[in-house]
Amino acid sequence: MSGAADRLKVVVNHLDRPSSFVQASTSGQNVAYYQPQALRYSFDNDLLSTEQRISYEEDGFLLIKGLVSGEHIDRFR
């Protein structure tokens, strides 16, 4: 097989596997029911709230409103 075909096979293999990750909504009501052992990419410390950790696990990024001022955003556009 070619290198591209091998990589595609690996990706398809990853997609076909049943996920051990438990999906949960980021709404405040569901946060209390989220299983902490399912959080794989963040640490349980005081840097992020549980809601931020769940959002990061689901989305792969954090949205922190007001982190960059509107002036800076306009300046760097």
mmCIF file of C-alpha atoms in Angstrom:
data_model
loop_
_atom_site.group_PDB
_atom_site.id
_atom_site.type_symbol
_atom_site.label_atom_id
_atom_site.label_comp_id
_atom_site.label_asym_id
_atom_site.label_seq_id
_atom_site.Cartn_x
_atom_site.Cartn_y
_atom_site.Cartn_z
ATOM 1 C CA MET A 1 0.000 0.000 0.000
ATOM 2 C CA SER A 2 1.045 3.585 -0.549
ATOM 3 C CA GLY A 3 1.822 5.895 2.345
ATOM 4 C CA ALA A 4 -1.413 7.846 1.811
ATOM 5 C CA ALA A 5 -3.480 4.651 1.774
ATOM 6 C CA ASP A 6 -1.801 3.491 4.992
ATOM 7 C CA ARG A 7 -2.568 6.806 6.715
ATOM 8 C CA LEU A 8 -6.177 6.681 5.523
ATOM 9 C CA LYS A 9 -6.526 3.154 6.886
ATOM 10 C CA VAL A 10 -5.246 4.322 10.297
ATOM 11 C CA VAL A 11 -7.688 7.253 10.358
ATOM 12 C CA VAL A 12 -10.625 5.035 9.393
ATOM 13 C CA ASN A 13 -9.576 2.571 12.104
ATOM 14 C CA HIS A 14 -9.686 5.366 14.688
ATOM 15 C CA LEU A 15 -13.133 6.457 13.527
ATOM 16 C CA ASP A 16 -14.569 2.936 13.557
ATOM 17 C CA ARG A 17 -13.572 2.184 17.165
ATOM 18 C CA PRO A 18 -16.199 2.592 19.858
ATOM 19 C CA SER A 19 -15.370 5.616 21.944
ATOM 20 C CA SER A 20 -14.539 5.223 25.618
ATOM 21 C CA PHE A 21 -15.166 8.940 26.029
ATOM 22 C CA VAL A 22 -18.498 9.819 27.607
ATOM 23 C CA GLN A 23 -20.195 12.702 25.823
ATOM 24 C CA ALA A 24 -21.862 15.363 27.945
ATOM 25 C CA SER A 25 -23.439 18.706 27.267
ATOM 26 C CA THR A 26 -21.732 21.836 28.547
ATOM 27 C CA SER A 27 -24.954 23.254 29.970
ATOM 28 C CA GLY A 28 -24.840 24.040 33.681
ATOM 29 C CA GLN A 29 -27.450 21.419 34.470
ATOM 30 C CA ASN A 30 -25.393 18.558 33.085
ATOM 31 C CA VAL A 31 -22.040 19.551 34.571
ATOM 32 C CA ALA A 32 -22.841 17.869 37.893
ATOM 33 C CA TYR A 33 -23.557 14.586 36.130
ATOM 34 C CA TYR A 34 -20.368 14.510 34.067
ATOM 35 C CA GLN A 35 -18.020 11.631 34.838
ATOM 36 C CA PRO A 36 -14.582 13.115 35.706
ATOM 37 C CA GLN A 37 -12.672 10.005 34.601
ATOM 38 C CA ALA A 38 -13.786 10.743 31.029
ATOM 39 C CA LEU A 39 -11.745 13.973 30.916
ATOM 40 C CA ARG A 40 -8.641 12.941 29.022
ATOM 41 C CA TYR A 41 -6.982 16.161 27.864
ATOM 42 C CA SER A 42 -7.111 18.423 30.919
ATOM 43 C CA PHE A 43 -6.014 18.235 34.528
ATOM 44 C CA ASP A 44 -8.212 18.560 37.601
ATOM 45 C CA ASN A 45 -6.704 21.652 39.202
ATOM 46 C CA ASP A 46 -7.750 25.212 40.060
ATOM 47 C CA LEU A 47 -6.804 26.686 36.665
ATOM 48 C CA LEU A 48 -10.021 25.747 34.826
ATOM 49 C CA SER A 49 -13.566 25.339 36.064
ATOM 50 C CA THR A 50 -15.337 22.042 35.453
ATOM 51 C CA GLU A 51 -17.431 23.710 32.756
ATOM 52 C CA GLN A 52 -14.271 25.041 31.017
ATOM 53 C CA ARG A 53 -12.664 21.593 31.154
ATOM 54 C CA ILE A 54 -15.711 19.928 29.631
ATOM 55 C CA SER A 55 -15.896 22.590 26.929
ATOM 56 C CA TYR A 56 -12.195 22.066 26.157
ATOM 57 C CA GLU A 57 -12.626 18.287 26.011
ATOM 58 C CA GLU A 58 -15.568 18.616 23.601
ATOM 59 C CA ASP A 59 -14.355 21.498 21.425
ATOM 60 C CA GLY A 60 -10.568 21.345 21.661
ATOM 61 C CA PHE A 61 -10.249 25.022 22.572
ATOM 62 C CA LEU A 62 -11.300 27.497 25.253
ATOM 63 C CA LEU A 63 -13.368 30.600 24.629
ATOM 64 C CA ILE A 64 -12.451 33.287 27.136
ATOM 65 C CA LYS A 65 -14.598 36.360 26.571
ATOM 66 C CA GLY A 66 -12.870 39.695 27.055
ATOM 67 C CA LEU A 67 -9.369 38.200 26.944
ATOM 68 C CA VAL A 68 -8.364 40.450 24.024
ATOM 69 C CA SER A 69 -9.687 43.992 23.863
ATOM 70 C CA GLY A 70 -11.698 45.192 20.868
ATOM 71 C CA GLU A 71 -8.955 47.750 20.196
ATOM 72 C CA HIS A 72 -6.337 45.009 19.800
ATOM 73 C CA ILE A 73 -8.627 42.929 17.594
ATOM 74 C CA ASP A 74 -9.209 45.917 15.279
ATOM 75 C CA ARG A 75 -5.499 46.729 15.259
ATOM 76 C CA PHE A 76 -4.428 43.248 14.156
ATOM 77 C CA ARG A 77 -7.128 42.642 11.517
#
